[in-house]
């Protein structure tokens, strides 16, 4: 306690130094705690259920891969009693009404033993009914079917899909009672159910895995959909299952964001080391100012060990205060980062409460930082003879041990700051390249209405005509330039895309020709499996601003009874036609070997991204909506995307909803904008760019403070030397060159080390970059130039003060 009181008085005696040190530590420790708390919530934190370590999941070999199954597979596994206590569940977005107003809600379809196996009581009620005591027994209308509330789960239970909390849990077997037609549970094609189990005592996942692998061939054979292609059947029968531990549930966020979060762990770790180096410089300056005090205590008999202990306690107190403030910053920062993961379609929510792991990591980081920045300055401060320290004129910084330590700290700080600035530059340039990539369609002038016909009385045979009336109604709204329908939209999550097998007549090309050969050449039909296919209506390309390069657009006459036609993109022509002009060529669809269909290519359009903003655009074939969607498909996917082009499309949603409602009041409508859809694909890159830029700027600021402090400290300790030099004829310019020369030497040394280390470390972030190489020379050059400018700017004020020293006044003081 005595050491703590002395440490507190010492910190209060230098409030500016202490404040800067505490703020630096708060940002460094808080940033590390924030990133770790998100990783802990996504990857490590066990579910708030009974004995979560005994939960297992039936999935694929990929730990982040798909783990969903058809309802038929679930019933087969359940009936074979392969597991002790298996249960199934599925997430879904449902139409929910409780007080007369319909809304969308996040739902879990769960088997009857869901709560029993997990050990979660459904006895509380708070979220939707505000804790009303009469919530039990109320009725909710979900997809047109009434459900009675029988309980509400505890607030800490957010479901098994980490990051995506639920609103309502429904019995899995009642899915067939809703107005969803056909029900998911009746389809062997639809993989939507997660299968989990609880290990019996002394049972291991490996033993269960062996049991499942032995039964898998029979289960696969009994639940196989009616595939048309042999390769689809073979893939289904041979795809292996794996039983793996699932104490932390499942989450699609893990695959998407774990690499980025691990990268940010490295970033904030470097920031913390830079902060420690900066604080080390501050402590060197402070202990130098306390040199007289420490020397007197040594002369009076205090041991060096006693003084080192006091200085380390001061460092630990600094770290503790910084950590306490950092925890508050961590909670705010973690919530801000999680908010960046949310988008227009779903809101991400993870439990960021402080648990033992987060507090333990924070405590470990606090102690480590205290040792890191406090040990060397403390030992340097007491390794001095009392008589030397009591002299009126101490040695200059260039002549003492503090000079070497301070210089090395500056070099380390500059090197690490350069690494952070290089990383920030790479992520910023990568995000800019991705954001400005030509995607082949207009980003800002299109809004999409996803129209669902499940609640209408229109049979599947009449839905094509219904959707055409919906398109005409949307096109009639004032301000609409054009409207078109499709089964899917570029980079959208609504609708569905198809794949079809083709036989394409190929010739040899150089990959760049788009002119038809002047003379006929022999063409060989070549099998092309699984070409992505998108059915669209006439005017779809004009609506999206996708350029028609050759041929014609679809017409109203391209009906189901007309000759089959198709439009292909540039990637299709390059890969499958050797770059030759595709217009007039005939392809044969072979998806169903018993129903081969020939279709003529009538148009060529520019490439447009459908599945990813990062990957190369895939060969795509567009079909007329009337020819590309069969009646059984409309029965399974009873929705269509109506895309509307306008100058300000977001302002037309109310008018569009009213016009579509006139066609059929039972149609469900959900609006999406292309900009919002694109923002979803930019989340990870934007997160990396913003966070790395913030911490890169922070590192630059800390480096500038460190350089300013060490330069000002050196000038102050060398005032007498500088005065003598000027008295002997040295010009202010020569003094400035003397001071700035030392700064430049330190910065150049730090930059050289930083470049070497960065060249070796940037390889690990290569997979996160787009459009540039990790060792991009422009980024490295700009980072070096920026750091040199900041360094010279930081040293300019102390240098100017050194050049303005009056020799007479300095010699008089001496």
mmCIF file with all atom_site columns, N, CA and C in Angstrom, residues 109-155:
data_model
loop_
_atom_site.group_PDB
_atom_site.id
_atom_site.type_symbol
_atom_site.label_atom_id
_atom_site.label_alt_id
_atom_site.label_comp_id
_atom_site.label_asym_id
_atom_site.label_entity_id
_atom_site.label_seq_id
_atom_site.pdbx_PDB_ins_code
_atom_site.Cartn_x
_atom_site.Cartn_y
_atom_site.Cartn_z
_atom_site.occupancy
_atom_site.B_iso_or_equiv
_atom_site.pdbx_formal_charge
_atom_site.auth_seq_id
_atom_site.auth_comp_id
_atom_site.auth_asym_id
_atom_site.auth_atom_id
_atom_site.pdbx_PDB_model_num
ATOM 1   N N  . UNK A 1 109 ? -37.394 -23.296 -36.148 1.00 0.00 ? 109 UNK A N  1
ATOM 2   C CA . UNK A 1 109 ? -38.231 -24.487 -36.164 1.00 0.00 ? 109 UNK A CA 1
ATOM 3   C C  . UNK A 1 109 ? -37.466 -25.569 -35.401 1.00 0.00 ? 109 UNK A C  1
ATOM 4   N N  . UNK A 1 110 ? -38.047 -26.123 -34.354 1.00 0.00 ? 110 UNK A N  1
ATOM 5   C CA . UNK A 1 110 ? -37.313 -27.046 -33.487 1.00 0.00 ? 110 UNK A CA 1
ATOM 6   C C  . UNK A 1 110 ? -38.147 -28.277 -33.176 1.00 0.00 ? 110 UNK A C  1
ATOM 7   N N  . UNK A 1 111 ? -37.450 -29.380 -32.966 1.00 0.00 ? 111 UNK A N  1
ATOM 8   C CA . UNK A 1 111 ? -38.131 -30.616 -32.580 1.00 0.00 ? 111 UNK A CA 1
ATOM 9   C C  . UNK A 1 111 ? -38.603 -30.524 -31.132 1.00 0.00 ? 111 UNK A C  1
ATOM 10  N N  . UNK A 1 112 ? -39.473 -31.437 -30.757 1.00 0.00 ? 112 UNK A N  1
ATOM 11  C CA . UNK A 1 112 ? -40.109 -31.362 -29.445 1.00 0.00 ? 112 UNK A CA 1
ATOM 12  C C  . UNK A 1 112 ? -39.163 -31.483 -28.274 1.00 0.00 ? 112 UNK A C  1
ATOM 13  N N  . UNK A 1 113 ? -38.003 -32.130 -28.469 1.00 0.00 ? 113 UNK A N  1
ATOM 14  C CA . UNK A 1 113 ? -37.063 -32.306 -27.357 1.00 0.00 ? 113 UNK A CA 1
ATOM 15  C C  . UNK A 1 113 ? -35.996 -31.221 -27.326 1.00 0.00 ? 113 UNK A C  1
ATOM 16  N N  . UNK A 1 114 ? -36.180 -30.155 -28.096 1.00 0.00 ? 114 UNK A N  1
ATOM 17  C CA . UNK A 1 114 ? -35.184 -29.090 -28.217 1.00 0.00 ? 114 UNK A CA 1
ATOM 18  C C  . UNK A 1 114 ? -34.814 -28.513 -26.849 1.00 0.00 ? 114 UNK A C  1
ATOM 19  N N  . UNK A 1 115 ? -35.802 -28.057 -26.097 1.00 0.00 ? 115 UNK A N  1
ATOM 20  C CA . UNK A 1 115 ? -35.532 -27.434 -24.802 1.00 0.00 ? 115 UNK A CA 1
ATOM 21  C C  . UNK A 1 115 ? -35.041 -28.454 -23.778 1.00 0.00 ? 115 UNK A C  1
ATOM 22  N N  . UNK A 1 116 ? -35.573 -29.649 -23.838 1.00 0.00 ? 116 UNK A N  1
ATOM 23  C CA . UNK A 1 116 ? -35.195 -30.661 -22.862 1.00 0.00 ? 116 UNK A CA 1
ATOM 24  C C  . UNK A 1 116 ? -33.726 -31.053 -23.020 1.00 0.00 ? 116 UNK A C  1
ATOM 25  N N  . UNK A 1 117 ? -33.285 -31.281 -24.255 1.00 0.00 ? 117 UNK A N  1
ATOM 26  C CA . UNK A 1 117 ? -31.893 -31.678 -24.477 1.00 0.00 ? 117 UNK A CA 1
ATOM 27  C C  . UNK A 1 117 ? -30.941 -30.542 -24.123 1.00 0.00 ? 117 UNK A C  1
ATOM 28  N N  . UNK A 1 118 ? -31.308 -29.316 -24.463 1.00 0.00 ? 118 UNK A N  1
ATOM 29  C CA . UNK A 1 118 ? -30.443 -28.176 -24.165 1.00 0.00 ? 118 UNK A CA 1
ATOM 30  C C  . UNK A 1 118 ? -30.506 -27.761 -22.707 1.00 0.00 ? 118 UNK A C  1
ATOM 31  N N  . UNK A 1 119 ? -31.566 -28.119 -22.013 1.00 0.00 ? 119 UNK A N  1
ATOM 32  C CA . UNK A 1 119 ? -31.707 -27.697 -20.628 1.00 0.00 ? 119 UNK A CA 1
ATOM 33  C C  . UNK A 1 119 ? -32.055 -26.236 -20.491 1.00 0.00 ? 119 UNK A C  1
ATOM 34  N N  . UNK A 1 120 ? -32.839 -25.711 -21.439 1.00 0.00 ? 120 UNK A N  1
ATOM 35  C CA . UNK A 1 120 ? -33.248 -24.305 -21.426 1.00 0.00 ? 120 UNK A CA 1
ATOM 36  C C  . UNK A 1 120 ? -34.723 -24.233 -21.083 1.00 0.00 ? 120 UNK A C  1
ATOM 37  N N  . UNK A 1 121 ? -35.096 -23.556 -20.006 1.00 0.00 ? 121 UNK A N  1
ATOM 38  C CA . UNK A 1 121 ? -36.523 -23.430 -19.677 1.00 0.00 ? 121 UNK A CA 1
ATOM 39  C C  . UNK A 1 121 ? -37.187 -22.352 -20.512 1.00 0.00 ? 121 UNK A C  1
ATOM 40  N N  . UNK A 1 122 ? -38.382 -22.606 -20.959 1.00 0.00 ? 122 UNK A N  1
ATOM 41  C CA . UNK A 1 122 ? -39.163 -21.611 -21.707 1.00 0.00 ? 122 UNK A CA 1
ATOM 42  C C  . UNK A 1 122 ? -40.233 -21.052 -20.781 1.00 0.00 ? 122 UNK A C  1
ATOM 43  N N  . UNK A 1 123 ? -39.815 -20.219 -19.810 1.00 0.00 ? 123 UNK A N  1
ATOM 44  C CA . UNK A 1 123 ? -40.748 -19.802 -18.763 1.00 0.00 ? 123 UNK A CA 1
ATOM 45  C C  . UNK A 1 123 ? -40.845 -18.292 -18.622 1.00 0.00 ? 123 UNK A C  1
ATOM 46  N N  . UNK A 1 124 ? -40.036 -17.545 -19.362 1.00 0.00 ? 124 UNK A N  1
ATOM 47  C CA . UNK A 1 124 ? -40.030 -16.099 -19.179 1.00 0.00 ? 124 UNK A CA 1
ATOM 48  C C  . UNK A 1 124 ? -40.666 -15.419 -20.381 1.00 0.00 ? 124 UNK A C  1
ATOM 49  N N  . UNK A 1 125 ? -41.076 -14.174 -20.205 1.00 0.00 ? 125 UNK A N  1
ATOM 50  C CA . UNK A 1 125 ? -41.631 -13.426 -21.332 1.00 0.00 ? 125 UNK A CA 1
ATOM 51  C C  . UNK A 1 125 ? -41.243 -11.959 -21.163 1.00 0.00 ? 125 UNK A C  1
ATOM 52  N N  . UNK A 1 126 ? -40.594 -11.406 -22.204 1.00 0.00 ? 126 UNK A N  1
ATOM 53  C CA . UNK A 1 126 ? -40.142 -10.040 -22.058 1.00 0.00 ? 126 UNK A CA 1
ATOM 54  C C  . UNK A 1 126 ? -40.129 -9.278  -23.382 1.00 0.00 ? 126 UNK A C  1
ATOM 55  N N  . UNK A 1 127 ? -39.505 -9.836  -24.414 1.00 0.00 ? 127 UNK A N  1
ATOM 56  C CA . UNK A 1 127 ? -39.168 -9.036  -25.589 1.00 0.00 ? 127 UNK A CA 1
ATOM 57  C C  . UNK A 1 127 ? -40.391 -8.466  -26.292 1.00 0.00 ? 127 UNK A C  1
ATOM 58  N N  . UNK A 1 128 ? -41.287 -9.326  -26.776 1.00 0.00 ? 128 UNK A N  1
ATOM 59  C CA . UNK A 1 128 ? -42.395 -8.829  -27.594 1.00 0.00 ? 128 UNK A CA 1
ATOM 60  C C  . UNK A 1 128 ? -43.533 -8.289  -26.749 1.00 0.00 ? 128 UNK A C  1
ATOM 61  N N  . UNK A 1 129 ? -43.744 -8.845  -25.546 1.00 0.00 ? 129 UNK A N  1
ATOM 62  C CA . UNK A 1 129 ? -44.907 -8.451  -24.746 1.00 0.00 ? 129 UNK A CA 1
ATOM 63  C C  . UNK A 1 129 ? -44.523 -7.662  -23.500 1.00 0.00 ? 129 UNK A C  1
ATOM 64  N N  . UNK A 1 130 ? -43.268 -7.193  -23.438 1.00 0.00 ? 130 UNK A N  1
ATOM 65  C CA . UNK A 1 130 ? -42.875 -6.325  -22.349 1.00 0.00 ? 130 UNK A CA 1
ATOM 66  C C  . UNK A 1 130 ? -43.040 -6.939  -20.978 1.00 0.00 ? 130 UNK A C  1
ATOM 67  N N  . UNK A 1 131 ? -42.925 -8.235  -20.863 1.00 0.00 ? 131 UNK A N  1
ATOM 68  C CA . UNK A 1 131 ? -43.064 -8.892  -19.575 1.00 0.00 ? 131 UNK A CA 1
ATOM 69  C C  . UNK A 1 131 ? -44.488 -8.993  -19.095 1.00 0.00 ? 131 UNK A C  1
ATOM 70  N N  . UNK A 1 132 ? -45.448 -8.824  -19.992 1.00 0.00 ? 132 UNK A N  1
ATOM 71  C CA . UNK A 1 132 ? -46.852 -8.890  -19.574 1.00 0.00 ? 132 UNK A CA 1
ATOM 72  C C  . UNK A 1 132 ? -47.174 -10.262 -18.997 1.00 0.00 ? 132 UNK A C  1
ATOM 73  N N  . UNK A 1 133 ? -47.812 -10.310 -17.831 1.00 0.00 ? 133 UNK A N  1
ATOM 74  C CA . UNK A 1 133 ? -48.091 -11.611 -17.203 1.00 0.00 ? 133 UNK A CA 1
ATOM 75  C C  . UNK A 1 133 ? -49.073 -12.456 -17.985 1.00 0.00 ? 133 UNK A C  1
ATOM 76  N N  . UNK A 1 134 ? -49.828 -11.838 -18.915 1.00 0.00 ? 134 UNK A N  1
ATOM 77  C CA . UNK A 1 134 ? -50.806 -12.616 -19.674 1.00 0.00 ? 134 UNK A CA 1
ATOM 78  C C  . UNK A 1 134 ? -50.302 -12.977 -21.065 1.00 0.00 ? 134 UNK A C  1
ATOM 79  N N  . UNK A 1 135 ? -48.961 -12.932 -21.273 1.00 0.00 ? 135 UNK A N  1
ATOM 80  C CA . UNK A 1 135 ? -48.423 -13.284 -22.589 1.00 0.00 ? 135 UNK A CA 1
ATOM 81  C C  . UNK A 1 135 ? -48.706 -14.735 -22.922 1.00 0.00 ? 135 UNK A C  1
ATOM 82  N N  . UNK A 1 136 ? -48.591 -15.604 -21.920 1.00 0.00 ? 136 UNK A N  1
ATOM 83  C CA . UNK A 1 136 ? -48.862 -17.015 -22.159 1.00 0.00 ? 136 UNK A CA 1
ATOM 84  C C  . UNK A 1 136 ? -50.328 -17.175 -22.560 1.00 0.00 ? 136 UNK A C  1
ATOM 85  N N  . UNK A 1 137 ? -50.547 -17.878 -23.641 1.00 0.00 ? 137 UNK A N  1
ATOM 86  C CA . UNK A 1 137 ? -51.901 -18.092 -24.135 1.00 0.00 ? 137 UNK A CA 1
ATOM 87  C C  . UNK A 1 137 ? -52.295 -17.187 -25.278 1.00 0.00 ? 137 UNK A C  1
ATOM 88  N N  . UNK A 1 138 ? -51.535 -16.128 -25.528 1.00 0.00 ? 138 UNK A N  1
ATOM 89  C CA . UNK A 1 138 ? -51.837 -15.280 -26.674 1.00 0.00 ? 138 UNK A CA 1
ATOM 90  C C  . UNK A 1 138 ? -51.574 -16.034 -27.979 1.00 0.00 ? 138 UNK A C  1
ATOM 91  N N  . UNK A 1 139 ? -52.131 -15.511 -29.059 1.00 0.00 ? 139 UNK A N  1
ATOM 92  C CA . UNK A 1 139 ? -52.024 -16.174 -30.355 1.00 0.00 ? 139 UNK A CA 1
ATOM 93  C C  . UNK A 1 139 ? -51.203 -15.326 -31.318 1.00 0.00 ? 139 UNK A C  1
ATOM 94  N N  . UNK A 1 140 ? -50.287 -15.977 -32.015 1.00 0.00 ? 140 UNK A N  1
ATOM 95  C CA . UNK A 1 140 ? -49.518 -15.363 -33.085 1.00 0.00 ? 140 UNK A CA 1
ATOM 96  C C  . UNK A 1 140 ? -49.914 -16.017 -34.402 1.00 0.00 ? 140 UNK A C  1
ATOM 97  N N  . UNK A 1 141 ? -50.011 -15.222 -35.450 1.00 0.00 ? 141 UNK A N  1
ATOM 98  C CA . UNK A 1 141 ? -50.289 -15.756 -36.779 1.00 0.00 ? 141 UNK A CA 1
ATOM 99  C C  . UNK A 1 141 ? -48.991 -15.771 -37.567 1.00 0.00 ? 141 UNK A C  1
ATOM 100 N N  . UNK A 1 142 ? -48.534 -16.966 -37.920 1.00 0.00 ? 142 UNK A N  1
ATOM 101 C CA . UNK A 1 142 ? -47.251 -17.144 -38.595 1.00 0.00 ? 142 UNK A CA 1
ATOM 102 C C  . UNK A 1 142 ? -47.497 -17.847 -39.920 1.00 0.00 ? 142 UNK A C  1
ATOM 103 N N  . UNK A 1 143 ? -47.170 -17.168 -41.000 1.00 0.00 ? 143 UNK A N  1
ATOM 104 C CA . UNK A 1 143 ? -47.422 -17.703 -42.341 1.00 0.00 ? 143 UNK A CA 1
ATOM 105 C C  . UNK A 1 143 ? -48.873 -18.166 -42.471 1.00 0.00 ? 143 UNK A C  1
ATOM 106 N N  . UNK A 1 144 ? -49.775 -17.372 -41.909 1.00 0.00 ? 144 UNK A N  1
ATOM 107 C CA . UNK A 1 144 ? -51.194 -17.669 -42.053 1.00 0.00 ? 144 UNK A CA 1
ATOM 108 C C  . UNK A 1 144 ? -51.749 -18.691 -41.091 1.00 0.00 ? 144 UNK A C  1
ATOM 109 N N  . UNK A 1 145 ? -50.927 -19.286 -40.235 1.00 0.00 ? 145 UNK A N  1
ATOM 110 C CA . UNK A 1 145 ? -51.400 -20.310 -39.298 1.00 0.00 ? 145 UNK A CA 1
ATOM 111 C C  . UNK A 1 145 ? -51.333 -19.777 -37.875 1.00 0.00 ? 145 UNK A C  1
ATOM 112 N N  . UNK A 1 146 ? -52.345 -20.043 -37.039 1.00 0.00 ? 146 UNK A N  1
ATOM 113 C CA . UNK A 1 146 ? -52.336 -19.558 -35.653 1.00 0.00 ? 146 UNK A CA 1
ATOM 114 C C  . UNK A 1 146 ? -51.458 -20.439 -34.762 1.00 0.00 ? 146 UNK A C  1
ATOM 115 N N  . UNK A 1 147 ? -50.640 -19.786 -33.933 1.00 0.00 ? 147 UNK A N  1
ATOM 116 C CA . UNK A 1 147 ? -49.803 -20.476 -32.957 1.00 0.00 ? 147 UNK A CA 1
ATOM 117 C C  . UNK A 1 147 ? -50.055 -19.851 -31.588 1.00 0.00 ? 147 UNK A C  1
ATOM 118 N N  . UNK A 1 148 ? -50.176 -20.675 -30.570 1.00 0.00 ? 148 UNK A N  1
ATOM 119 C CA . UNK A 1 148 ? -50.419 -20.208 -29.205 1.00 0.00 ? 148 UNK A CA 1
ATOM 120 C C  . UNK A 1 148 ? -49.104 -20.133 -28.441 1.00 0.00 ? 148 UNK A C  1
ATOM 121 N N  . UNK A 1 149 ? -48.880 -19.017 -27.747 1.00 0.00 ? 149 UNK A N  1
ATOM 122 C CA . UNK A 1 149 ? -47.666 -18.861 -26.940 1.00 0.00 ? 149 UNK A CA 1
ATOM 123 C C  . UNK A 1 149 ? -47.783 -19.733 -25.697 1.00 0.00 ? 149 UNK A C  1
ATOM 124 N N  . UNK A 1 150 ? -46.814 -20.617 -25.516 1.00 0.00 ? 150 UNK A N  1
ATOM 125 C CA . UNK A 1 150 ? -46.812 -21.489 -24.337 1.00 0.00 ? 150 UNK A CA 1
ATOM 126 C C  . UNK A 1 150 ? -45.642 -21.187 -23.417 1.00 0.00 ? 150 UNK A C  1
ATOM 127 N N  . UNK A 1 151 ? -44.753 -20.278 -23.797 1.00 0.00 ? 151 UNK A N  1
ATOM 128 C CA . UNK A 1 151 ? -43.629 -19.916 -22.943 1.00 0.00 ? 151 UNK A CA 1
ATOM 129 C C  . UNK A 1 151 ? -42.704 -18.963 -23.653 1.00 0.00 ? 151 UNK A C  1
ATOM 130 N N  . UNK A 1 152 ? -41.842 -18.333 -22.877 1.00 0.00 ? 152 UNK A N  1
ATOM 131 C CA . UNK A 1 152 ? -40.850 -17.414 -23.420 1.00 0.00 ? 152 UNK A CA 1
ATOM 132 C C  . UNK A 1 152 ? -39.504 -17.769 -22.811 1.00 0.00 ? 152 UNK A C  1
ATOM 133 N N  . UNK A 1 153 ? -38.472 -17.811 -23.616 1.00 0.00 ? 153 UNK A N  1
ATOM 134 C CA . UNK A 1 153 ? -37.167 -18.287 -23.166 1.00 0.00 ? 153 UNK A CA 1
ATOM 135 C C  . UNK A 1 153 ? -36.460 -17.249 -22.297 1.00 0.00 ? 153 UNK A C  1
ATOM 136 N N  . UNK A 1 154 ? -35.469 -17.672 -21.515 1.00 0.00 ? 154 UNK A N  1
ATOM 137 C CA . UNK A 1 154 ? -34.681 -16.725 -20.717 1.00 0.00 ? 154 UNK A CA 1
ATOM 138 C C  . UNK A 1 154 ? -33.941 -15.745 -21.616 1.00 0.00 ? 154 UNK A C  1
ATOM 139 N N  . UNK A 1 155 ? -33.677 -14.543 -21.128 1.00 0.00 ? 155 UNK A N  1
ATOM 140 C CA . UNK A 1 155 ? -33.059 -13.517 -21.979 1.00 0.00 ? 155 UNK A CA 1
ATOM 141 C C  . UNK A 1 155 ? -31.648 -13.871 -22.422 1.00 0.00 ? 155 UNK A C  1
#
